[in-house]
Short mmCIF file of C-alpha atoms in Angstrom, two decimals:
data_model
loop_
_atom_site.label_atom_id
_atom_site.label_comp_id
_atom_site.label_asym_id
_atom_site.label_seq_id
_atom_site.Cartn_x
_atom_site.Cartn_y
_atom_site.Cartn_z
CA UNK A 1 67.87 -36.93 59.64
CA UNK A 2 68.91 -37.23 56.41
CA UNK A 3 65.65 -37.33 53.78
CA UNK A 4 66.18 -37.49 50.11
CA UNK A 5 63.52 -34.85 47.94
CA UNK A 6 62.42 -34.73 43.87
CA UNK A 7 62.76 -31.06 42.63
CA UNK A 8 61.55 -29.39 38.96
CA UNK A 9 63.01 -26.02 37.30
CA UNK A 10 61.30 -24.88 34.48
CA UNK A 11 62.33 -21.92 32.24
CA UNK A 12 59.49 -20.58 30.07
CA UNK A 13 61.97 -17.86 28.06
CA UNK A 14 62.23 -15.55 25.00
CA UNK A 15 63.90 -18.39 23.21
CA UNK A 16 63.16 -21.36 24.70
CA UNK A 17 61.65 -23.60 27.30
CA UNK A 18 63.70 -26.22 29.48
CA UNK A 19 63.57 -28.02 32.03
CA UNK A 20 65.75 -30.30 35.06
CA UNK A 21 65.52 -32.47 37.68
CA UNK A 22 67.42 -32.43 40.94
CA UNK A 23 67.22 -34.95 43.69
CA UNK A 24 68.29 -32.75 46.75
CA UNK A 25 69.51 -33.89 50.14
CA UNK A 26 68.46 -32.45 52.71
CA UNK A 27 69.39 -32.39 57.25
CA UNK A 28 68.56 -31.52 59.79
CA UNK A 29 71.40 -29.86 61.02
CA UNK A 30 70.88 -28.37 64.74
CA UNK A 31 70.96 -30.57 67.72
CA UNK A 32 68.36 -32.64 69.78
CA UNK A 33 66.90 -30.29 72.08
CA UNK A 34 66.83 -27.19 69.65
CA UNK A 35 64.37 -26.08 67.00
CA UNK A 36 65.05 -28.65 63.66
CA UNK A 37 66.95 -26.38 61.03
CA UNK A 38 66.89 -28.00 57.22
CA UNK A 39 69.93 -27.19 54.94
CA UNK A 40 70.91 -28.89 51.46
CA UNK A 41 72.84 -30.51 52.17
CA UNK A 42 74.30 -32.56 48.53
CA UNK A 43 72.65 -31.79 45.04
CA UNK A 44 72.34 -33.96 42.17
CA UNK A 45 70.84 -32.44 38.59
CA UNK A 46 69.76 -36.22 37.02
CA UNK A 47 67.38 -35.46 33.87
CA UNK A 48 68.09 -32.39 31.60
CA UNK A 49 65.03 -31.72 28.95
CA UNK A 50 65.89 -30.89 25.81
CA UNK A 51 66.36 -27.62 24.51
CA UNK A 52 62.85 -26.10 23.34
CA UNK A 53 62.54 -22.71 20.75
CA UNK A 54 59.19 -21.61 22.74
CA UNK A 55 56.11 -21.85 20.40
CA UNK A 56 53.98 -19.02 19.91
CA UNK A 57 50.89 -18.06 18.37
CA UNK A 58 52.18 -14.28 17.28
CA UNK A 59 55.05 -12.37 18.21
CA UNK A 60 52.09 -11.19 20.97
CA UNK A 61 51.05 -14.69 22.56
CA UNK A 62 52.57 -17.85 23.86
CA UNK A 63 50.85 -21.04 22.57
CA UNK A 64 50.20 -22.12 26.36
CA UNK A 65 49.03 -25.71 24.94
CA UNK A 66 52.49 -26.28 22.75
CA UNK A 67 54.17 -25.23 26.04
CA UNK A 68 52.65 -28.39 28.12
CA UNK A 69 52.99 -30.48 25.92
CA UNK A 70 56.24 -30.33 25.77
CA UNK A 71 56.57 -29.92 29.79
CA UNK A 72 54.02 -33.33 29.57
CA UNK A 73 56.66 -34.89 27.80
CA UNK A 74 59.83 -34.16 29.09
CA UNK A 75 58.22 -35.32 32.18
CA UNK A 76 56.94 -38.95 30.69
CA UNK A 77 61.09 -39.27 29.54
CA UNK A 78 62.50 -38.42 32.76
CA UNK A 79 59.69 -41.12 34.36
CA UNK A 80 58.47 -38.42 36.85
CA UNK A 81 54.99 -38.40 37.97
CA UNK A 82 53.66 -34.75 39.22
CA UNK A 83 52.53 -36.28 42.50
CA UNK A 84 56.81 -37.41 42.50
CA UNK A 85 57.88 -34.26 43.30
CA UNK A 86 57.58 -32.27 46.81
CA UNK A 87 59.94 -29.26 45.44
CA UNK A 88 60.94 -26.80 42.55
CA UNK A 89 59.86 -23.59 40.07
CA UNK A 90 58.25 -22.29 37.43
CA UNK A 91 59.30 -19.20 35.87
CA UNK A 92 58.24 -16.76 32.97
CA UNK A 93 61.48 -14.78 31.77
CA UNK A 94 62.44 -11.77 29.22
CA UNK A 95 60.55 -10.87 26.55
CA UNK A 96 58.37 -13.54 27.17
CA UNK A 97 56.93 -11.94 30.14
CA UNK A 98 55.42 -9.14 28.77
CA UNK A 99 53.66 -12.11 26.09
CA UNK A 100 49.76 -11.11 26.58
CA UNK A 101 48.94 -14.42 28.33
CA UNK A 102 52.03 -14.80 30.50
CA UNK A 103 49.69 -15.19 33.30
CA UNK A 104 47.39 -17.72 32.06
CA UNK A 105 50.15 -20.05 31.19
CA UNK A 106 51.39 -20.51 34.80
CA UNK A 107 47.76 -21.14 35.62
CA UNK A 108 47.75 -23.47 32.74
CA UNK A 109 51.02 -25.44 33.93
CA UNK A 110 49.58 -25.59 38.06
CA UNK A 111 48.67 -28.99 37.87
CA UNK A 112 52.39 -29.56 36.51
CA UNK A 113 53.87 -27.22 39.69
CA UNK A 114 51.91 -28.72 42.16
CA UNK A 115 52.46 -26.37 44.59
CA UNK A 116 54.91 -24.94 43.74
CA UNK A 117 57.16 -20.62 43.30
CA UNK A 118 55.97 -19.79 39.79
CA UNK A 119 56.08 -16.41 39.42
CA UNK A 120 56.44 -14.18 36.29
CA UNK A 121 60.41 -12.39 36.55
CA UNK A 122 60.54 -9.20 35.64
CA UNK A 123 63.47 -7.78 33.82
CA UNK A 124 65.23 -6.90 37.38
CA UNK A 125 64.36 -9.74 38.53
CA UNK A 126 65.47 -12.16 35.89
CA UNK A 127 69.10 -10.03 35.52
CA UNK A 128 69.32 -11.89 39.78
CA UNK A 129 68.25 -15.35 39.21
CA UNK A 130 70.34 -15.78 35.80
CA UNK A 131 73.40 -13.79 37.83
CA UNK A 132 73.71 -16.05 40.82
CA UNK A 133 72.60 -19.56 37.88
CA UNK A 134 76.40 -17.31 36.30
CA UNK A 135 77.85 -17.96 39.70
CA UNK A 136 78.64 -13.89 39.35
CA UNK A 137 77.85 -13.40 42.91
CA UNK A 138 79.86 -16.40 45.01
CA UNK A 139 83.70 -15.03 42.01
CA UNK A 140 82.18 -11.36 43.29
CA UNK A 141 82.68 -12.36 47.33
CA UNK A 142 85.61 -15.22 46.37
CA UNK A 143 87.64 -12.30 44.15
CA UNK A 144 86.43 -9.45 46.22
CA UNK A 145 85.71 -7.69 43.58
CA UNK A 146 82.42 -5.80 41.72
CA UNK A 147 82.14 -8.69 39.30
CA UNK A 148 78.43 -8.18 36.88
CA UNK A 149 76.66 -10.75 34.93
CA UNK A 150 75.40 -10.27 31.08
CA UNK A 151 72.80 -12.69 30.38
CA UNK A 152 72.34 -12.50 26.53
CA UNK A 153 68.77 -14.44 25.32
CA UNK A 154 66.92 -14.50 22.74
CA UNK A 155 64.91 -10.98 23.96
CA UNK A 156 67.03 -8.79 25.68
CA UNK A 157 70.16 -9.62 27.45
CA UNK A 158 70.16 -8.65 32.21
CA UNK A 159 72.56 -7.46 33.82
CA UNK A 160 73.33 -7.18 37.53
CA UNK A 161 76.46 -7.14 39.00
CA UNK A 162 77.63 -7.84 42.64
CA UNK A 163 80.39 -6.71 45.12
CA UNK A 164 81.82 -9.47 47.68
CA UNK A 165 79.14 -11.39 46.96
CA UNK A 166 76.27 -8.10 47.20
CA UNK A 167 73.94 -7.46 45.01
CA UNK A 168 74.66 -3.27 43.68
CA UNK A 169 71.46 -3.13 40.45
CA UNK A 170 70.22 -4.29 37.61
CA UNK A 171 69.71 -3.54 34.12
CA UNK A 172 67.83 -5.02 30.86
CA UNK A 173 68.26 -3.74 27.10
CA UNK A 174 66.53 -4.79 24.72
CA UNK A 175 69.28 -6.53 23.07
CA UNK A 176 69.46 -10.51 22.35
CA UNK A 177 69.74 -13.05 19.75
CA UNK A 178 66.20 -13.46 18.54
CA UNK A 179 65.98 -9.41 17.54
CA UNK A 180 66.53 -10.48 13.89
CA UNK A 181 65.28 -14.04 12.66
CA UNK A 182 66.14 -15.64 9.80
CA UNK A 183 63.86 -18.10 7.36
CA UNK A 184 64.93 -19.50 3.76
CA UNK A 185 67.98 -16.79 4.27
CA UNK A 186 65.27 -14.11 4.95
CA UNK A 187 65.40 -11.40 7.46
CA UNK A 188 61.65 -12.05 8.58
CA UNK A 189 61.47 -10.41 11.59
CA UNK A 190 63.31 -6.93 12.94
CA UNK A 191 62.78 -5.80 16.25
CA UNK A 192 62.05 -1.61 15.99
CA UNK A 193 64.72 -0.45 18.21
CA UNK A 194 67.49 -2.98 16.79
CA UNK A 195 66.51 -1.95 13.32
CA UNK A 196 66.94 2.22 14.50
CA UNK A 197 70.21 1.24 16.18
CA UNK A 198 71.55 -0.54 12.95
CA UNK A 199 69.97 2.53 10.36
CA UNK A 200 71.74 5.57 13.05
CA UNK A 201 74.91 3.45 12.16
CA UNK A 202 73.89 3.46 8.17
CA UNK A 203 72.67 -0.20 7.38
CA UNK A 204 69.14 -0.71 6.57
CA UNK A 205 67.81 -3.47 6.93
CA UNK A 206 64.07 -4.76 5.76
CA UNK A 207 62.39 -7.29 6.33
CA UNK A 208 62.41 -9.66 3.24
CA UNK A 209 66.21 -8.65 2.51
CA UNK A 210 68.85 -11.55 1.79
CA UNK A 211 70.12 -12.27 5.03
CA UNK A 212 73.33 -11.11 4.11
CA UNK A 213 76.24 -12.11 7.26
CA UNK A 214 78.64 -9.68 7.14
CA UNK A 215 76.05 -6.71 7.48
CA UNK A 216 74.27 -8.63 9.82
CA UNK A 217 77.21 -8.87 12.18
CA UNK A 218 77.70 -4.96 11.91
CA UNK A 219 74.50 -4.47 13.58
CA UNK A 220 76.16 -7.09 16.01
CA UNK A 221 78.81 -5.49 16.74
CA UNK A 222 76.90 -2.48 17.42
CA UNK A 223 74.58 -4.61 19.84
CA UNK A 224 77.68 -5.62 21.54
CA UNK A 225 79.11 -1.97 21.94
CA UNK A 226 76.48 -1.05 23.44
CA UNK A 227 76.65 -3.94 25.83
CA UNK A 228 79.51 -2.58 27.04
CA UNK A 229 78.63 1.13 27.22
CA UNK A 230 75.74 -0.47 29.78
CA UNK A 231 79.13 -1.20 32.42
CA UNK A 232 80.87 2.41 31.41
CA UNK A 233 83.63 -0.54 29.99
CA UNK A 234 83.00 2.47 26.97
CA UNK A 235 80.88 5.35 27.12
CA UNK A 236 77.65 5.42 26.63
CA UNK A 237 76.73 7.34 23.33
CA UNK A 238 73.03 9.98 22.80
CA UNK A 239 71.20 6.22 21.30
CA UNK A 240 72.04 3.93 24.13
CA UNK A 241 69.18 5.21 26.61
CA UNK A 242 66.57 3.52 24.18
CA UNK A 243 67.58 0.22 23.99
CA UNK A 244 66.43 0.29 27.70
CA UNK A 245 63.48 -2.22 28.20
CA UNK A 246 60.19 -0.56 29.03
CA UNK A 247 62.77 2.76 29.29
CA UNK A 248 64.49 1.16 32.58
CA UNK A 249 67.28 2.72 34.08
CA UNK A 250 70.89 1.93 33.25
CA UNK A 251 73.26 1.02 36.24
CA UNK A 252 75.15 3.35 38.21
CA UNK A 253 79.16 4.12 37.22
CA UNK A 254 79.88 3.24 41.41
CA UNK A 255 81.15 0.85 42.24
CA UNK A 256 83.24 0.24 39.20
CA UNK A 257 83.05 -2.79 37.39
CA UNK A 258 85.98 -5.13 37.90
CA UNK A 259 85.26 -8.31 35.86
CA UNK A 260 82.60 -9.90 34.16
CA UNK A 261 80.23 -13.46 33.31
CA UNK A 262 78.31 -14.07 30.37
CA UNK A 263 75.30 -16.14 30.53
CA UNK A 264 72.36 -17.41 28.16
CA UNK A 265 71.53 -19.19 25.16
CA UNK A 266 74.26 -16.47 23.29
CA UNK A 267 76.89 -17.50 25.41
CA UNK A 268 76.41 -21.03 25.06
CA UNK A 269 77.52 -20.54 21.67
CA UNK A 270 80.71 -17.90 22.57
CA UNK A 271 81.62 -21.82 24.06
CA UNK A 272 81.03 -23.95 21.21
CA UNK A 273 80.60 -21.75 17.57
CA UNK A 274 77.71 -23.66 14.92
CA UNK A 275 78.87 -23.33 11.28
CA UNK A 276 76.21 -22.62 9.55
CA UNK A 277 75.24 -18.96 11.18
CA UNK A 278 72.14 -19.16 10.42
CA UNK A 279 70.90 -22.60 11.79
CA UNK A 280 68.97 -21.89 14.35
CA UNK A 281 66.98 -19.11 12.00
CA UNK A 282 68.60 -15.98 14.08
CA UNK A 283 71.30 -14.03 14.37
CA UNK A 284 72.14 -15.18 17.65
CA UNK A 285 75.50 -16.88 16.48
CA UNK A 286 76.68 -13.61 15.13
CA UNK A 287 75.69 -11.97 18.52
CA UNK A 288 78.43 -14.58 20.16
CA UNK A 289 80.95 -14.41 17.34
CA UNK A 290 81.60 -10.37 18.56
CA UNK A 291 81.23 -10.53 21.63
CA UNK A 292 84.18 -13.18 21.24
CA UNK A 293 85.24 -10.43 18.88
CA UNK A 294 84.56 -7.28 20.77
CA UNK A 295 87.95 -4.93 22.55
CA UNK A 296 85.57 -3.61 25.33
CA UNK A 297 85.47 -6.73 26.59
CA UNK A 298 89.21 -7.24 25.99
CA UNK A 299 89.21 -4.51 28.71
CA UNK A 300 88.50 -6.55 31.78
CA UNK A 301 88.58 -9.67 32.98
CA UNK A 302 86.34 -11.82 32.18
CA UNK A 303 85.17 -14.86 34.36
CA UNK A 304 83.37 -18.29 32.57
CA UNK A 305 80.13 -18.74 34.02
CA UNK A 306 78.94 -21.85 35.84
CA UNK A 307 76.37 -21.86 33.76
CA UNK A 308 75.29 -20.55 30.29
CA UNK A 309 72.01 -21.35 28.94
CA UNK A 310 70.50 -23.51 31.60
CA UNK A 311 71.50 -19.85 33.58
CA UNK A 312 67.69 -19.04 35.02
CA UNK A 313 66.97 -22.76 34.82
CA UNK A 314 65.63 -22.51 38.81
CA UNK A 315 63.84 -24.76 39.44
CA UNK A 316 65.80 -27.13 41.84
CA UNK A 317 63.89 -25.60 45.58
CA UNK A 318 63.42 -27.19 49.02
CA UNK A 319 60.96 -26.58 51.53
CA UNK A 320 62.72 -25.54 55.15
CA UNK A 321 60.68 -26.05 57.29
CA UNK A 322 60.59 -24.05 60.48
CA UNK A 323 58.88 -22.57 63.83
CA UNK A 324 58.87 -19.03 64.42
CA UNK A 325 60.33 -17.44 67.67
CA UNK A 326 57.45 -17.15 69.97
CA UNK A 327 58.47 -12.93 70.22
CA UNK A 328 56.38 -12.24 67.24
CA UNK A 329 52.99 -10.18 66.31
CA UNK A 330 50.26 -10.93 63.02
CA UNK A 331 47.14 -9.51 62.16
CA UNK A 332 44.14 -12.20 62.73
CA UNK A 333 42.46 -13.32 59.59
CA UNK A 334 45.49 -13.00 57.44
CA UNK A 335 47.48 -16.02 58.08
CA UNK A 336 47.85 -18.98 55.89
CA UNK A 337 50.02 -16.43 52.82
CA UNK A 338 51.80 -18.69 50.48
CA UNK A 339 54.89 -18.80 47.96
CA UNK A 340 55.87 -14.60 48.63
CA UNK A 341 58.92 -13.10 47.53
CA UNK A 342 61.48 -12.07 49.75
CA UNK A 343 63.55 -8.83 50.10
CA UNK A 344 66.52 -8.99 52.85
CA UNK A 345 68.20 -6.39 53.27
CA UNK A 346 72.59 -6.75 54.40
CA UNK A 347 73.50 -5.19 57.68
CA UNK A 348 75.89 -2.24 56.23
CA UNK A 349 72.02 -1.26 55.27
CA UNK A 350 70.52 -1.93 58.40
CA UNK A 351 72.82 0.53 59.83
CA UNK A 352 72.42 3.49 58.61
CA UNK A 353 68.57 5.17 58.24
CA UNK A 354 68.68 6.80 54.20
CA UNK A 355 70.71 3.35 53.19
CA UNK A 356 68.05 1.24 55.37
CA UNK A 357 64.75 3.35 53.70
CA UNK A 358 66.87 3.80 50.32
CA UNK A 359 67.11 -0.14 50.59
CA UNK A 360 63.57 -1.10 50.98
CA UNK A 361 62.89 1.55 47.80
CA UNK A 362 64.78 -0.23 46.19
CA UNK A 363 64.37 -3.40 46.51
CA UNK A 364 60.50 -3.06 45.68
CA UNK A 365 61.37 -1.96 42.04
CA UNK A 366 61.59 -5.56 41.46
CA UNK A 367 58.71 -6.89 42.71
CA UNK A 368 56.72 -4.40 40.62
CA UNK A 369 55.02 -5.87 37.60
CA UNK A 370 53.31 -2.70 35.61
CA UNK A 371 53.54 -0.41 37.61
CA UNK A 372 51.98 -2.38 40.31
CA UNK A 373 53.85 -3.73 43.57
CA UNK A 374 52.91 -7.88 44.36
CA UNK A 375 53.15 -9.04 47.93
CA UNK A 376 56.28 -9.12 49.20
CA UNK A 377 58.06 -9.81 52.85
CA UNK A 378 61.01 -7.81 53.46
CA UNK A 379 64.20 -9.06 55.56
CA UNK A 380 66.76 -8.50 58.11
CA UNK A 381 69.06 -9.19 60.98
CA UNK A 382 67.24 -6.69 63.48
CA UNK A 383 70.91 -7.33 65.34
CA UNK A 384 70.93 -2.96 65.13
CA UNK A 385 68.63 -1.82 67.17
CA UNK A 386 67.54 -3.71 70.22
CA UNK A 387 66.34 -1.31 72.55
CA UNK A 388 62.73 -0.24 73.53
CA UNK A 389 64.01 3.04 72.00
CA UNK A 390 65.92 1.73 69.05
CA UNK A 391 62.86 -0.34 67.76
CA UNK A 392 60.58 2.86 67.72
CA UNK A 393 63.42 4.25 65.32
CA UNK A 394 63.37 1.08 63.36
CA UNK A 395 59.88 1.65 62.85
CA UNK A 396 59.60 4.44 61.75
CA UNK A 397 62.45 3.28 59.08
CA UNK A 398 60.02 0.42 58.22
CA UNK A 399 57.08 3.14 57.66
CA UNK A 400 59.11 5.41 55.34
CA UNK A 401 60.73 2.56 53.41
CA UNK A 402 58.05 0.59 53.00
CA UNK A 403 55.33 3.17 51.97
CA UNK A 404 54.22 1.87 49.00
CA UNK A 405 53.72 -1.88 50.78
CA UNK A 406 51.38 0.41 53.32
CA UNK A 407 50.13 2.95 51.02
CA UNK A 408 49.45 -0.94 48.78
CA UNK A 409 46.53 -3.60 48.90
CA UNK A 410 48.71 -6.14 50.41
CA UNK A 411 49.91 -7.06 54.46
CA UNK A 412 53.12 -5.76 55.97
CA UNK A 413 54.72 -9.04 56.56
CA UNK A 414 58.64 -8.22 57.99
CA UNK A 415 61.15 -11.18 58.76
CA UNK A 416 63.07 -10.66 61.41
CA UNK A 417 66.57 -13.30 63.00
CA UNK A 418 66.90 -11.31 66.35
CA UNK A 419 63.96 -11.73 68.05
CA UNK A 420 62.58 -7.94 68.32
CA UNK A 421 59.64 -9.21 66.02
CA UNK A 422 56.15 -8.54 68.75
CA UNK A 423 58.04 -5.66 70.08
CA UNK A 424 58.59 -4.05 66.78
CA UNK A 425 55.36 -5.36 65.38
CA UNK A 426 54.04 -2.98 68.30
CA UNK A 427 55.62 -0.24 67.71
CA UNK A 428 54.33 -0.15 64.15
CA UNK A 429 50.80 -1.18 65.14
CA UNK A 430 51.02 1.75 67.61
CA UNK A 431 52.33 4.89 65.10
CA UNK A 432 50.43 3.11 62.31
CA UNK A 433 46.80 3.44 64.67
CA UNK A 434 46.23 -0.05 63.30
CA UNK A 435 45.47 1.33 59.94
CA UNK A 436 47.90 -1.65 58.36
CA UNK A 437 48.07 -5.82 58.79
CA UNK A 438 51.11 -5.63 59.87
CA UNK A 439 52.52 -9.38 60.26
CA UNK A 440 56.18 -9.85 61.67
CA UNK A 441 58.22 -12.51 62.76
CA UNK A 442 61.27 -14.09 64.26
CA UNK A 443 64.19 -16.23 64.32
CA UNK A 444 63.62 -17.16 60.75
CA UNK A 445 66.38 -16.43 58.29
CA UNK A 446 65.50 -16.12 54.46
CA UNK A 447 67.76 -14.52 51.18
CA UNK A 448 67.00 -12.72 48.60
CA UNK A 449 65.87 -14.85 46.05
CA UNK A 450 63.55 -17.47 48.65
CA UNK A 451 59.68 -17.41 48.72
CA UNK A 452 57.84 -17.81 51.78
CA UNK A 453 54.87 -19.51 53.54
CA UNK A 454 53.36 -18.58 56.91
CA UNK A 455 51.42 -21.29 58.34
CA UNK A 456 48.27 -20.70 61.05
CA UNK A 457 49.21 -20.30 64.56
CA UNK A 458 50.21 -23.03 66.34
CA UNK A 459 51.18 -23.35 70.59
CA UNK A 460 48.23 -21.47 71.25
CA UNK A 461 49.24 -18.79 69.23
CA UNK A 462 52.92 -18.19 70.01
CA UNK A 463 54.67 -19.20 67.01
CA UNK A 464 53.66 -19.97 63.42
CA UNK A 465 55.68 -22.42 61.08
CA UNK A 466 57.42 -20.89 57.89
CA UNK A 467 57.83 -22.69 54.99
CA UNK A 468 61.79 -21.45 53.42
CA UNK A 469 61.39 -22.07 49.76
CA UNK A 470 64.98 -21.26 48.27
CA UNK A 471 65.84 -21.10 45.12
CA UNK A 472 68.68 -23.13 44.39
CA UNK A 473 71.34 -20.93 42.61
CA UNK A 474 75.11 -22.88 41.52
CA UNK A 475 76.84 -21.76 44.63
#
C-alpha cells in the first residue's frame, strides 16, 4: 500500500518567515498478518516560498496579521488550500519565540495549519531542530565523530552537538546578524549585550552613528570568537558567559568537538556574499565574512550543511498511525491527548541508574518555557528491565528522573517499545499510591522530535490508537 500526502512547514524566525510544501510517499512496510507499520519512503519538496523578513509591530511584538497574510498569499501561489494538507508543522523560533505575543500568533495561524504540530521552540529545542535540518546528527553517525552545528540566525546562534548520531548537548548565544540594524547608512538598533561586547574591546558604537564597515566587521570578529569559545576551540574569557540566552549554560568540555556545520541565514550568506554588505539592513553579511575568515574555525573540520537558511523549516511531518501493544496501563478519563512532544532516552541511558535519571532530568529542560514544563511523553526501549524485580527498580528510576512531571499538572506518560507497559504502569501506581495519573503504553517506536497523539481505547479497552507525528529532517 502506497499513499501520497501533502505537508506544510512554517517557520517564523527572528529575521525571516518562510514555508515549504512537501509531497510525502508513505508505505506500509509490515506483512499482511501483522500490525501496520507505516513509514515515509520518499520525500519531495515541491514548493519553497519566498523568504520574508518577519513583520514586527515593535521590538517585542510580532505582527500576527501580517504573518498570516504572508502565509495566505504563499498558499495561493502554491495553489494549496489548508484542506489539501494532511500534516505539517508551525514553529516559532529564535528571538521571535520570546516576543510577547508568540502564542497568540500560533492561535491566529490555527486555521491555516489544521491539526498539526504547533510549538514555540525554546532555544534548546531550536538548537536540536536546526542541527537535524543541517544533517549534523547524520554526519556524526557516518563519520563516528563529535559534530556540532551552529545555526546563526538573526537574533541567536543555536548550537547542538552529536556523537555517533546521539545528541550530547545544546546551548544558545545572543549572537546574530540582526543584533545591529542599519537604516539609511546609519545604525538604527544595537542589541545591548553586543554594544557591551564592543565596548569591552574599546569599540564605541551608538544608535545614530554612521555604519562604518570596518568598525562593524571588527565587532563581528569578536562575535565569531565567542562562537569558537562556546565549542572550546578557543578558551572562554570573562565576558563569554554574558552572551548566553536567558543566562543559559555552556556546553560540556567533553566529549571534545571535532567538526562543525553552519546553518541559518548567516550561513547562507557564507555561500554567496552580496557586494553591498548592508543590503539586508543588518550586519549578517559581515558576520558571515567573519566566520569564513575565522582562524579559530580553521582548527577543526567544517562539513557542508544539508540546509542553511531553511534548516529550521521543520514542516514536512507525517502521521504514522499505529496501535499500542495490548499490555498497557492508562488512567481512565485522560484520553485522548494530542500533540505531545517525545523525549527519547538512548539504550545506553537505560542501562545505568544515574544515566537514566540524568537523561530524563536534562531532557525535560528542553521542554520548559519560562520555567514551566509542558506536557511530555518519555520514551525508551524497555529491553533492559524485563523481570518483575527489574521493573520495580525501573519504576523507581522513572519516579526519580521524572519528579518534575509527577509534581506538575499533567499525567506521567511513558511510551515503550518492549511489552512491559502494563506491569510498569501497575508498579508506578502502587509505588505512588495512585496519587498521579499514569499513561504507560508499549509497542510504539518514537524518536526525539516526534509528537504523538494517543486516542481513546479500542478493542474493549485492550489497545489505544497512536499517531506519531514525525518532523522530517534531512536524513
